[in-house]
Each structure stands twice: as structure tokens, then as C-alpha cells.
Amino acid sequence: MSGAEVTKSNSQLIQKAMISRNYDRITSGECKVSSTFVPGNLNELLMCFDIANNLPEINAIQNAMRKKSGDMIQEAERSGHSEDVCTYVKADIGMMAKGNIAPNGKPFRDPDMLLLSYSGCFTFMKWFELLREQYKCPTVMLHVPYAADGQPTQNMRDYIVKQLKDEVIPTMEKVSGIKFDIDRLREYLRKSAQAENNLVWMLEQSKRRPSPIDCYFGGVYYMGPIFTAFRGTDEAIQYYDLLRLEIEERIAKGLCAQTLDGDMPEEKYRLVVEGPPNWTSFREFWQMFAEAGAVVVASSYTKVGGVYDYDGFRHDPDHPLESLADYCLGVYTNRNLPTRVDMLARNLKEYDADGLLINSIKSCNSFSAGQLVMLREIEKLTGKPGAFIETDLVDPRYFSAANVKNRLESYFQMIDQKRRAGGFITGNAAASA
Amino acid sequence: MSHRSVHDLVAFCQAIFDDLDFTRAREWKAAQPGRGVIGYMPVYVPREIIHAAGMLALGILGGGSDLEVIHGDAYYQSYICRIPRSTLELAVTGRLDFVDGMMFPSTCDVIRNMSGIWKLMFKDKYVRYFDVPQNFKDEVGGVFYENELRELKEGLERISGRKITDEQLNHSIAIYNENRAWVNKVYDYRSAFPWKAPSAEVYLLMRAGMVLPPEEHTLLMQEYIAAAEAENRPMRDNCRVVLTGGFCEQPPLPLIKSLEISGCYIVDDDFMLVNRWIQGDVETTGDPLRNLSRAFLHHSGQTAAKYEPDMDVKGKYLLDIIRKRSADGVIFSAASFCDPALLDQPMMISRVEAKGIPYITLQYAENSGQMQPIREQSGTFADSIKLWSGV
């Protein structure tokens, strides 16, 4: 990409400042810190104990976008970690080995606790066992069962609530020295729901033509506060209020989606994307879409920290612990493949997309195992063509720009052909694009 | 008891192992009207409940080294282990068409998602993802697990068309208690006399137990120990190793043979954990689901697919096995792209290093063909133990 000035909206700048403040809090030594994960994170509960929320996945992403993750991963591999495993884990372990410096340039303090709330990813369990070796701090586990039949069962909910009451909350009380106050939790959940309403409103604006936003590359920014350390805060409410105003303004002006280099001049292709983005070449990756006039109108990645639009979930202050259980159970990768197929197929239809692109991530089996079957099913259900590319999360060795670009160009040509023919392109042809 | 030779018994097991059409299981099902078969993937499912439903629990451990995967690769991305590809190959080529349902244990994200693939592709089949608790307190994980077991029981009742009584469950638990006891006797026998019970034979014997009903498998193991004892086989100057990490996708049989040829007696392994997952007997009186739950929570094996709440206990099971089997070293042997085994490995290595126990690491796929590098690696390992450990 050119060295042109990156275009940033006010909401992006505000979000950047929010993230910086959180890193300053984490590294300040002035409060207790818990490390935990994005999908199914219990931010509101941590706030009840004044515990700062550190998210190793986000650290890995930050380091990848700063081109630092490659060295960290190789450092972890030199210390005995396999080439085959999750690169988020290795980026985190490599970061520790290289001085454990936070993105704000200050050293991370050792966490006071590891909150192993793993939802939708088995690897998380091993990740925190590995971190526990290093930090030797209390590790509290919240086991979230997999919603394998599409819907959480009462048994699953009860199990999570019981763990919260018997394991998670007592550990947080002990670590923080603060007694749990359920009314405080209710208040945070009320604020969560308020921000979540605007998040869903935002996601649904890409049904418009042209779409005023990009729900994958742009979506990464839009979902940041609610999926990380800000859900349940006034700051998140203010952020999403501002974002809403910005998008309303874009709609009023008839603008296409914003990219890093400014507004897209013309919307040529509307895509639904499954799978996380590549972070090491995020800008280059996005540019491939922007230059082709391709906007992502819906993505599964914007549901990885919670699904709010599919079945209307909102955090519920009247049923606080049950609501946290439902939230954990309902994150995207904790839903079975038929549900994921239904969700994406609905997106394709409701957002009037041209097709489905799957970015299959080398080191994330939680997302990736089964995506080719999903592709076939979605093509069958919608009659719209799909395409499949492979990259990695934070390992630069697995991003082949030429290969990805070639496949994308072929895919866009296929969509053009389909438009000219006015018919359906068969699944196999599409899958080989 | 018959008097088949070791050769005949091993040939019998080898035939079951080689038969990717699962003829023995098909014959068992066809022998009586109303019988059903439930397939399951590694690592652990409560086979007792399937048995009590009058059904055969059929272990599906991938397609092995001889299955040509033609369709399976079209369903999975590049960077993924082989077992889901070959298992799907078995299914799409009709080799599992007689199976009434499939169970997918909570081993990893790949197996978990595979349950969804089955739901999408084989809509007429019973599919159950079988979650086990990662919380081991009776009143927390135990309650969850008992309810999961109850749901499984009710699901099997629906497809078998018959109610499962507590009495039937307790009877099945007793049968599996006996089966497990004999599995452990075979393992103990191999550890005591590894030259009389080579690992490739023990492996085939255990693989037969994935296809045969437990009653028949128990008799087979009894017969094998008697026959092995009667054989006159020379003891080699091999070192004794524990193999760990191969609990899901299985190594090719030549790999197991190669390790022993190169000078390593495998005196313990974690292949097919399901047949010795519960340590000791499960109670056969009282509430059977509660008894199964308690056994899982408090007396089950350790594997990378399970959370260890206590860091000080992490790896203890491996050190205990090394001590119990008087092993000289460890071979960490994991399938390529196996997240649980490979992520666990550095933690396990740190434990054995702290004790000064020699180890090597190797990776395989179920269709790995080149054994020479593995033979060289394990042979060098065996030599180094013999030369430097004073063995």
C-alpha cells in the first residue's frame, strides 16, 4: 500500500485512546489485573472487582499489526513449541520471552489471576495452562460447554452459573479483596445492553446500498470496545453513540464504506466473509478488497466476541449470572456448524451479498475445521458462489499476498460472470476459485 | 478356552484392523434384529451406556495408513490433522453406512466441529457431541456430567427403542470393569515381559477391542496372555520407553514396529485411552450414572484433552507411569497438527527434564510412510540410554 496518510474517523481515534488507556491501566501497577479471552469474556464481572482486563489475543493482534509477531512466534518455536499450533499462543509466549513489553511500550506486570473462561476454542485451555507455568498465579476455570445441538441447554446454563457462584466469583473476591455486589453487576449489564443495541444497529446498516460501512475490516474497529475491556462502561456507550452519528452522517451523504485510504468510490461487490482476518498484512489484505470495490457487508468475525444480531441476545440485568452464561454459550465459534451455516446463509440473503468468502486460518481449527463443508452448504442454500483462501492470524510466514490476490481476482471475475449470465455458478467451480 | 497360538490370535486381530468395512461389527448387528451400532471417535465416551442399550460401541480411529483418501481432502483445509479426513472418507464411501449414530468426544476443536459436519452431511444419523466436565467437583462438574449422561441415555433409548434400566446399566458397568481389568493385565504383562508381548501385537489386540463386543474382547485378551506365556521368545537388549501423545490419531502400525526394531520396548502408551480411561472399578450398585460420573471425576486418566486444575499435579501421571513401568525414557509422539498434544508437550517435557529423564519428540500422521528417519532417531535414543544411563 502507498505511504499515504491513513484516514481515521473520530470514533477510531477515540477507540485508539480507549485501548491506550486500558494498556496504561494494565501496566500501571495500580490495580489488579486478570488475563482472559475475548470470546465469552466476563468484563462486567471483572469490573465488579476493579480488576483490569488484559486480553492476550488482543496483544498478539497488536503485535502482529506492528510486524512484531513473526519474531515472537519463532522465539516460542525455538523454545520447543511446535510449528503446527495456534500462533496466538506462540506470539504470547514469544512476547514474554522478549521482555513482555505491552503495546504502550511499558512492561506488562504479571497478572494477578488468569480467568480461563474459554468459549468456542479448546486451545484456550492449554494456552492458560502454559501461562500458568510462567506466572504461577491463581487460575480460575469457567468451562463453557459447546452448544453442539444449536441451542444451549438448561444443564449447560446451570453448570456455568454454578461455576460462576462456586469458583469464579469467590476467586475474584479473594484476588481483589472486594466483596461481590450483584447490583453493581446489574448496572454494568444494563450499560452493556445499551451499547449492544447500537452495535446491532451499526451491523445492520450494511444492508443499505451502498453500504456505509465495511463489516469485516472496518468491523474490527467497530466491535473493539464491546468485545474487549469496555463492555458495560459509559465509555462504550459514548463510543457507540458517536459511531452511530458518524454512520448516520455517511448514510445521509450516500457514502460508500470507508477504507484506510478514504471512502471507497464505488461499491462493486458485496461479500459475506467467514473467519478472522490476517493481522500481519491487514492493510495489504484490506487494500485488495478496497481496490476491487469489494465491501464486506457481514462477517462472522464480528460475532466472535458475542452474537447479538442473529437471535437478539442482550445482556440482561434482571438475570445477571444466567445472562453471562447465555452470552458465553452463544459466541459464534461456540455454535455448531449448522447454526453457523444458517447464520451466514441468512446474511447472504438479508444483506443482498454477491457471495461468501472464507478466509481459512491455518492455526485456528475452532474456526477453520469444517469450513469447506459450510461453503458447500451455503452455496446450496443460497445459490451464491463461494471462494476459499488460506492465511494465518499472526504468523507472517503464512500470508502469500500474490496467492491471495490471485484468488480474489478470480473470485471477482466469477461474480462478474454470474451477473452477466444471470444464473447460478455451481459449488465446485466456486470452491476452486 | 481355545488354544490358538499367538500367531493365530495376532492374525485374527490384524484382520479386524485391516478391515475398513468393519465386517465383524456388521455381522454382529445383523445377527439379531433390533441391534444397533454407535461409532465413536477417540478419546473417551462412556461405552457402558451404549452397551446397556443393547448396542455395539464401535471405535473409529481413523482410516489408517492404507486408506486412500480421495474425498476427505475436499472437506478439510490444508493445515489439519489426518484423522478427520480419513474418518470422513470412511463415511462418504459407505463404510459406515451401517452405523446408527456417531459420538464425538470433546477432544479438540477439530473433533468438536466434526460433529457439526456429521449433522450437515448425514442428517438421518444420531449425532452426539459428548462434552465432559473440566470442573471436577461433584456438586459442579459432577451434576453437569450426570445430566449429560442422562441425556445420552435418553438419546440412545430413542434410537434403540428400549428403555435402559439401572440394572442393565450396572450389568454393563460390570462387563466393562472386567474388560478394563484385562486390558490392564495385558499392559502389566507387556511391561513385565515386553519381549513376550511386543507392542505391535498388544496394539492390535487393543484395536480389536474397538470393534468386538467387550465380552468377546475380554476372552481374547485372556487367550492372548496364555498364548504369549507359552511362546518362547528371546529377550532383546532394548531400553524401556513410555510413548505419549498419540491418544487420538493413531500412528501407522509400522511406526510402532519400527520403534521396537530400533531398540525401544514400549512399556506404556496412551493409544486408545477409552479402554482404560477409568482407573479401578466403577461401582456396580446404586445409581449407575452417578457412579460413572464419580469415576470420571476422580479416577480417570490424564490426557492433554483434559484440564489439570493443580499445576503441581500437572504431568504427575506421566512421571508415575515412568516410575511404575521402570521406563528409561519417554518418546513424545504426537500426530501432526494435534493442538492438544503439541501444546501440552512443552509442559510435559519440563517435568521429565526436571527429573533428568531422557526423551525425544517425533511427529507422525496416520499415513506416514517413511520409517527410516524414525528408526534412526529412536535407535540413537535407545543407544544413548544404553551408553549413558548405566542401563
PDB file of N, CA and C in Angstrom, chain A residues 218-283:
ATOM      1  N   GLY A 218     -13.460  -2.857   8.550  1.00  0.00           N
ATOM      2  CA  GLY A 218     -13.956  -1.785   9.398  1.00  0.00           C
ATOM      3  C   GLY A 218     -14.559  -2.347  10.668  1.00  0.00           C
ATOM      4  N   GLY A 219     -15.178  -3.495  10.537  1.00  0.00           N
ATOM      5  CA  GLY A 219     -15.847  -4.121  11.684  1.00  0.00           C
ATOM      6  C   GLY A 219     -14.902  -4.394  12.837  1.00  0.00           C
ATOM      7  N   VAL A 220     -13.652  -4.643  12.505  1.00  0.00           N
ATOM      8  CA  VAL A 220     -12.642  -4.873  13.542  1.00  0.00           C
ATOM      9  C   VAL A 220     -12.589  -3.675  14.490  1.00  0.00           C
ATOM     10  N   TYR A 221     -12.690  -2.492  13.915  1.00  0.00           N
ATOM     11  CA  TYR A 221     -12.661  -1.289  14.747  1.00  0.00           C
ATOM     12  C   TYR A 221     -13.996  -1.102  15.477  1.00  0.00           C
ATOM     13  N   TYR A 222     -15.074  -1.337  14.755  1.00  0.00           N
ATOM     14  CA  TYR A 222     -16.389  -1.078  15.348  1.00  0.00           C
ATOM     15  C   TYR A 222     -16.661  -1.988  16.549  1.00  0.00           C
ATOM     16  N   MET A 223     -16.168  -3.212  16.478  1.00  0.00           N
ATOM     17  CA  MET A 223     -16.508  -4.144  17.550  1.00  0.00           C
ATOM     18  C   MET A 223     -15.536  -4.060  18.725  1.00  0.00           C
ATOM     19  N   GLY A 224     -14.414  -3.348  18.529  1.00  0.00           N
ATOM     20  CA  GLY A 224     -13.351  -3.331  19.539  1.00  0.00           C
ATOM     21  C   GLY A 224     -13.821  -3.103  20.973  1.00  0.00           C
ATOM     22  N   PRO A 225     -14.485  -1.983  21.250  1.00  0.00           N
ATOM     23  CA  PRO A 225     -14.815  -1.701  22.648  1.00  0.00           C
ATOM     24  C   PRO A 225     -15.736  -2.751  23.281  1.00  0.00           C
ATOM     25  N   ILE A 226     -16.686  -3.240  22.508  1.00  0.00           N
ATOM     26  CA  ILE A 226     -17.673  -4.128  23.141  1.00  0.00           C
ATOM     27  C   ILE A 226     -17.127  -5.535  23.335  1.00  0.00           C
ATOM     28  N   PHE A 227     -16.133  -5.890  22.554  1.00  0.00           N
ATOM     29  CA  PHE A 227     -15.581  -7.238  22.694  1.00  0.00           C
ATOM     30  C   PHE A 227     -14.400  -7.291  23.646  1.00  0.00           C
ATOM     31  N   THR A 228     -13.994  -6.164  24.173  1.00  0.00           N
ATOM     32  CA  THR A 228     -12.776  -6.180  24.991  1.00  0.00           C
ATOM     33  C   THR A 228     -13.052  -5.652  26.397  1.00  0.00           C
ATOM     34  N   ALA A 229     -12.326  -4.647  26.799  1.00  0.00           N
ATOM     35  CA  ALA A 229     -12.367  -4.237  28.204  1.00  0.00           C
ATOM     36  C   ALA A 229     -13.393  -3.153  28.493  1.00  0.00           C
ATOM     37  N   PHE A 230     -14.295  -2.893  27.555  1.00  0.00           N
ATOM     38  CA  PHE A 230     -15.183  -1.740  27.742  1.00  0.00           C
ATOM     39  C   PHE A 230     -16.663  -2.072  27.789  1.00  0.00           C
ATOM     40  N   ARG A 231     -17.006  -3.323  27.568  1.00  0.00           N
ATOM     41  CA  ARG A 231     -18.428  -3.670  27.637  1.00  0.00           C
ATOM     42  C   ARG A 231     -18.904  -3.399  29.064  1.00  0.00           C
ATOM     43  N   GLY A 232     -19.998  -2.705  29.168  1.00  0.00           N
ATOM     44  CA  GLY A 232     -20.519  -2.365  30.497  1.00  0.00           C
ATOM     45  C   GLY A 232     -20.083  -1.007  30.996  1.00  0.00           C
ATOM     46  N   THR A 233     -19.323  -0.280  30.185  1.00  0.00           N
ATOM     47  CA  THR A 233     -18.841   1.035  30.634  1.00  0.00           C
ATOM     48  C   THR A 233     -19.594   2.175  29.946  1.00  0.00           C
ATOM     49  N   ASP A 234     -19.526   3.354  30.570  1.00  0.00           N
ATOM     50  CA  ASP A 234     -20.087   4.555  29.933  1.00  0.00           C
ATOM     51  C   ASP A 234     -19.320   4.896  28.665  1.00  0.00           C
ATOM     52  N   GLU A 235     -18.012   4.622  28.706  1.00  0.00           N
ATOM     53  CA  GLU A 235     -17.186   4.922  27.527  1.00  0.00           C
ATOM     54  C   GLU A 235     -17.693   4.168  26.295  1.00  0.00           C
ATOM     55  N   ALA A 236     -18.064   2.911  26.502  1.00  0.00           N
ATOM     56  CA  ALA A 236     -18.552   2.115  25.365  1.00  0.00           C
ATOM     57  C   ALA A 236     -19.858   2.708  24.838  1.00  0.00           C
ATOM     58  N   ILE A 237     -20.724   3.130  25.761  1.00  0.00           N
ATOM     59  CA  ILE A 237     -21.997   3.728  25.326  1.00  0.00           C
ATOM     60  C   ILE A 237     -21.720   4.979  24.492  1.00  0.00           C
ATOM     61  N   GLN A 238     -20.796   5.791  25.010  1.00  0.00           N
ATOM     62  CA  GLN A 238     -20.472   7.038  24.285  1.00  0.00           C
ATOM     63  C   GLN A 238     -19.845   6.725  22.918  1.00  0.00           C
ATOM     64  N   TYR A 239     -18.985   5.706  22.894  1.00  0.00           N
ATOM     65  CA  TYR A 239     -18.331   5.328  21.631  1.00  0.00           C
ATOM     66  C   TYR A 239     -19.382   4.926  20.597  1.00  0.00           C
ATOM     67  N   TYR A 240     -20.312   4.074  21.007  1.00  0.00           N
ATOM     68  CA  TYR A 240     -21.291   3.589  20.022  1.00  0.00           C
ATOM     69  C   TYR A 240     -22.315   4.666  19.652  1.00  0.00           C
ATOM     70  N   ASP A 241     -22.567   5.592  20.577  1.00  0.00           N
ATOM     71  CA  ASP A 241     -23.411   6.748  20.209  1.00  0.00           C
ATOM     72  C   ASP A 241     -22.727   7.558  19.114  1.00  0.00           C
ATOM     73  N   LEU A 242     -21.443   7.783  19.297  1.00  0.00           N
ATOM     74  CA  LEU A 242     -20.687   8.563  18.325  1.00  0.00           C
ATOM     75  C   LEU A 242     -20.610   7.832  16.986  1.00  0.00           C
ATOM     76  N   LEU A 243     -20.353   6.543  17.077  1.00  0.00           N
ATOM     77  CA  LEU A 243     -20.256   5.739  15.853  1.00  0.00           C
ATOM     78  C   LEU A 243     -21.572   5.813  15.079  1.00  0.00           C
ATOM     79  N   ARG A 244     -22.658   5.756  15.828  1.00  0.00           N
ATOM     80  CA  ARG A 244     -23.972   5.815  15.176  1.00  0.00           C
ATOM     81  C   ARG A 244     -24.149   7.144  14.440  1.00  0.00           C
ATOM     82  N   LEU A 245     -23.754   8.216  15.093  1.00  0.00           N
ATOM     83  CA  LEU A 245     -23.863   9.535  14.453  1.00  0.00           C
ATOM     84  C   LEU A 245     -23.027   9.598  13.180  1.00  0.00           C
ATOM     85  N   GLU A 246     -21.818   9.051  13.273  1.00  0.00           N
ATOM     86  CA  GLU A 246     -20.920   9.060  12.099  1.00  0.00           C
ATOM     87  C   GLU A 246     -21.537   8.276  10.936  1.00  0.00           C
ATOM     88  N   ILE A 247     -22.104   7.128  11.273  1.00  0.00           N
ATOM     89  CA  ILE A 247     -22.680   6.290  10.206  1.00  0.00           C
ATOM     90  C   ILE A 247     -23.933   6.953   9.631  1.00  0.00           C
ATOM     91  N   GLU A 248     -24.731   7.566  10.511  1.00  0.00           N
ATOM     92  CA  GLU A 248     -25.919   8.282  10.027  1.00  0.00           C
ATOM     93  C   GLU A 248     -25.511   9.396   9.050  1.00  0.00           C
ATOM     94  N   GLU A 249     -24.415  10.038   9.377  1.00  0.00           N
ATOM     95  CA  GLU A 249     -23.924  11.109   8.515  1.00  0.00           C
ATOM     96  C   GLU A 249     -23.484  10.533   7.157  1.00  0.00           C
ATOM     97  N   ARG A 250     -22.828   9.388   7.202  1.00  0.00           N
ATOM     98  CA  ARG A 250     -22.387   8.745   5.959  1.00  0.00           C
ATOM     99  C   ARG A 250     -23.601   8.341   5.114  1.00  0.00           C
ATOM    100  N   ILE A 251     -24.609   7.836   5.791  1.00  0.00           N
ATOM    101  CA  ILE A 251     -25.820   7.425   5.074  1.00  0.00           C
ATOM    102  C   ILE A 251     -26.457   8.647   4.400  1.00  0.00           C
ATOM    103  N   ALA A 252     -26.528   9.727   5.169  1.00  0.00           N
ATOM    104  CA  ALA A 252     -27.150  10.946   4.629  1.00  0.00           C
ATOM    105  C   ALA A 252     -26.404  11.450   3.387  1.00  0.00           C
ATOM    106  N   LYS A 253     -25.098  11.263   3.388  1.00  0.00           N
ATOM    107  CA  LYS A 253     -24.290  11.730   2.254  1.00  0.00           C
ATOM    108  C   LYS A 253     -24.209  10.699   1.141  1.00  0.00           C
ATOM    109  N   GLY A 254     -24.743   9.530   1.368  1.00  0.00           N
ATOM    110  CA  GLY A 254     -24.711   8.475   0.354  1.00  0.00           C
ATOM    111  C   GLY A 254     -23.320   7.904   0.139  1.00  0.00           C
ATOM    112  N   LEU A 255     -22.486   7.950   1.163  1.00  0.00           N
ATOM    113  CA  LEU A 255     -21.102   7.492   1.008  1.00  0.00           C
ATOM    114  C   LEU A 255     -21.000   5.974   1.018  1.00  0.00           C
ATOM    115  N   CYS A 256     -20.014   5.484   0.267  1.00  0.00           N
ATOM    116  CA  CYS A 256     -19.675   4.058   0.338  1.00  0.00           C
ATOM    117  C   CYS A 256     -18.825   3.837   1.593  1.00  0.00           C
ATOM    118  N   ALA A 257     -18.472   2.591   1.791  1.00  0.00           N
ATOM    119  CA  ALA A 257     -17.725   2.255   3.006  1.00  0.00           C
ATOM    120  C   ALA A 257     -16.375   2.957   3.046  1.00  0.00           C
ATOM    121  N   GLN A 258     -15.956   3.224   4.277  1.00  0.00           N
ATOM    122  CA  GLN A 258     -14.671   3.862   4.496  1.00  0.00           C
ATOM    123  C   GLN A 258     -13.558   2.810   4.461  1.00  0.00           C
ATOM    124  N   THR A 259     -12.439   3.161   3.865  1.00  0.00           N
ATOM    125  CA  THR A 259     -11.258   2.282   3.914  1.00  0.00           C
ATOM    126  C   THR A 259     -10.135   3.055   4.589  1.00  0.00           C
ATOM    127  N   LEU A 260      -8.963   2.434   4.676  1.00  0.00           N
ATOM    128  CA  LEU A 260      -7.838   3.127   5.318  1.00  0.00           C
ATOM    129  C   LEU A 260      -7.369   4.317   4.493  1.00  0.00           C
ATOM    130  N   ASP A 261      -7.704   4.330   3.201  1.00  0.00           N
ATOM    131  CA  ASP A 261      -7.261   5.424   2.332  1.00  0.00           C
ATOM    132  C   ASP A 261      -8.389   6.397   1.988  1.00  0.00           C
ATOM    133  N   GLY A 262      -9.485   6.297   2.696  1.00  0.00           N
ATOM    134  CA  GLY A 262     -10.603   7.197   2.405  1.00  0.00           C
ATOM    135  C   GLY A 262     -11.835   6.407   1.994  1.00  0.00           C
ATOM    136  N   ASP A 263     -12.846   7.112   1.522  1.00  0.00           N
ATOM    137  CA  ASP A 263     -14.093   6.439   1.159  1.00  0.00           C
ATOM    138  C   ASP A 263     -13.937   5.682  -0.155  1.00  0.00           C
ATOM    139  N   MET A 264     -14.487   4.492  -0.208  1.00  0.00           N
ATOM    140  CA  MET A 264     -14.471   3.709  -1.429  1.00  0.00           C
ATOM    141  C   MET A 264     -15.319   4.454  -2.475  1.00  0.00           C
ATOM    142  N   PRO A 265     -14.767   4.683  -3.665  1.00  0.00           N
ATOM    143  CA  PRO A 265     -15.534   5.485  -4.638  1.00  0.00           C
ATOM    144  C   PRO A 265     -16.788   4.787  -5.138  1.00  0.00           C
ATOM    145  N   GLU A 266     -16.697   3.492  -5.303  1.00  0.00           N
ATOM    146  CA  GLU A 266     -17.842   2.768  -5.860  1.00  0.00           C
ATOM    147  C   GLU A 266     -17.916   1.379  -5.219  1.00  0.00           C
ATOM    148  N   GLU A 267     -19.105   0.947  -4.939  1.00  0.00           N
ATOM    149  CA  GLU A 267     -19.292  -0.389  -4.359  1.00  0.00           C
ATOM    150  C   GLU A 267     -19.611  -1.367  -5.494  1.00  0.00           C
ATOM    151  N   LYS A 268     -18.656  -2.241  -5.809  1.00  0.00           N
ATOM    152  CA  LYS A 268     -18.870  -3.151  -6.940  1.00  0.00           C
ATOM    153  C   LYS A 268     -19.298  -4.539  -6.487  1.00  0.00           C
ATOM    154  N   TYR A 269     -18.748  -4.965  -5.384  1.00  0.00           N
ATOM    155  CA  TYR A 269     -19.050  -6.324  -4.898  1.00  0.00           C
ATOM    156  C   TYR A 269     -19.429  -6.264  -3.426  1.00  0.00           C
ATOM    157  N   ARG A 270     -20.424  -7.040  -3.088  1.00  0.00           N
ATOM    158  CA  ARG A 270     -20.861  -7.122  -1.683  1.00  0.00           C
ATOM    159  C   ARG A 270     -20.612  -8.561  -1.218  1.00  0.00           C
ATOM    160  N   LEU A 271     -19.783  -8.713  -0.199  1.00  0.00           N
ATOM    161  CA  LEU A 271     -19.399 -10.050   0.240  1.00  0.00           C
ATOM    162  C   LEU A 271     -19.775 -10.297   1.695  1.00  0.00           C
ATOM    163  N   VAL A 272     -19.984 -11.571   2.000  1.00  0.00           N
ATOM    164  CA  VAL A 272     -20.021 -12.015   3.406  1.00  0.00           C
ATOM    165  C   VAL A 272     -18.729 -12.795   3.613  1.00  0.00           C
ATOM    166  N   VAL A 273     -18.054 -12.531   4.722  1.00  0.00           N
ATOM    167  CA  VAL A 273     -16.762 -13.200   4.976  1.00  0.00           C
ATOM    168  C   VAL A 273     -16.842 -14.024   6.251  1.00  0.00           C
ATOM    169  N   GLU A 274     -16.343 -15.236   6.141  1.00  0.00           N
ATOM    170  CA  GLU A 274     -16.262 -16.142   7.294  1.00  0.00           C
ATOM    171  C   GLU A 274     -14.793 -16.275   7.700  1.00  0.00           C
ATOM    172  N   GLY A 275     -14.527 -16.201   9.000  1.00  0.00           N
ATOM    173  CA  GLY A 275     -13.166 -16.397   9.516  1.00  0.00           C
ATOM    174  C   GLY A 275     -12.487 -15.090   9.862  1.00  0.00           C
ATOM    175  N   PRO A 276     -11.504 -15.159  10.755  1.00  0.00           N
ATOM    176  CA  PRO A 276     -10.792 -13.934  11.164  1.00  0.00           C
ATOM    177  C   PRO A 276      -9.945 -13.387  10.027  1.00  0.00           C
ATOM    178  N   PRO A 277      -9.578 -12.109  10.122  1.00  0.00           N
ATOM    179  CA  PRO A 277      -8.656 -11.557   9.121  1.00  0.00           C
ATOM    180  C   PRO A 277      -7.227 -11.992   9.414  1.00  0.00           C
ATOM    181  N   ASN A 278      -6.369 -11.765   8.442  1.00  0.00           N
ATOM    182  CA  ASN A 278      -4.936 -11.897   8.683  1.00  0.00           C
ATOM    183  C   ASN A 278      -4.466 -10.574   9.275  1.00  0.00           C
ATOM    184  N   TRP A 279      -3.692 -10.655  10.350  1.00  0.00           N
ATOM    185  CA  TRP A 279      -3.311  -9.419  11.038  1.00  0.00           C
ATOM    186  C   TRP A 279      -1.944  -8.894  10.611  1.00  0.00           C
ATOM    187  N   THR A 280      -1.065  -9.779  10.169  1.00  0.00           N
ATOM    188  CA  THR A 280       0.294  -9.324   9.850  1.00  0.00           C
ATOM    189  C   THR A 280       0.307  -8.481   8.569  1.00  0.00           C
ATOM    190  N   SER A 281      -0.651  -8.746   7.683  1.00  0.00           N
ATOM    191  CA  SER A 281      -0.728  -7.968   6.437  1.00  0.00           C
ATOM    192  C   SER A 281      -2.131  -7.369   6.313  1.00  0.00           C
ATOM    193  N   PHE A 282      -2.630  -6.910   7.431  1.00  0.00           N
ATOM    194  CA  PHE A 282      -4.020  -6.441   7.493  1.00  0.00           C
ATOM    195  C   PHE A 282      -4.299  -5.347   6.450  1.00  0.00           C
ATOM    196  N   ARG A 283      -3.374  -4.415   6.387  1.00  0.00           N
ATOM    197  CA  ARG A 283      -3.559  -3.268   5.496  1.00  0.00           C
ATOM    198  C   ARG A 283      -3.568  -3.723   4.025  1.00  0.00           C
TER     199      ARG A 283
END
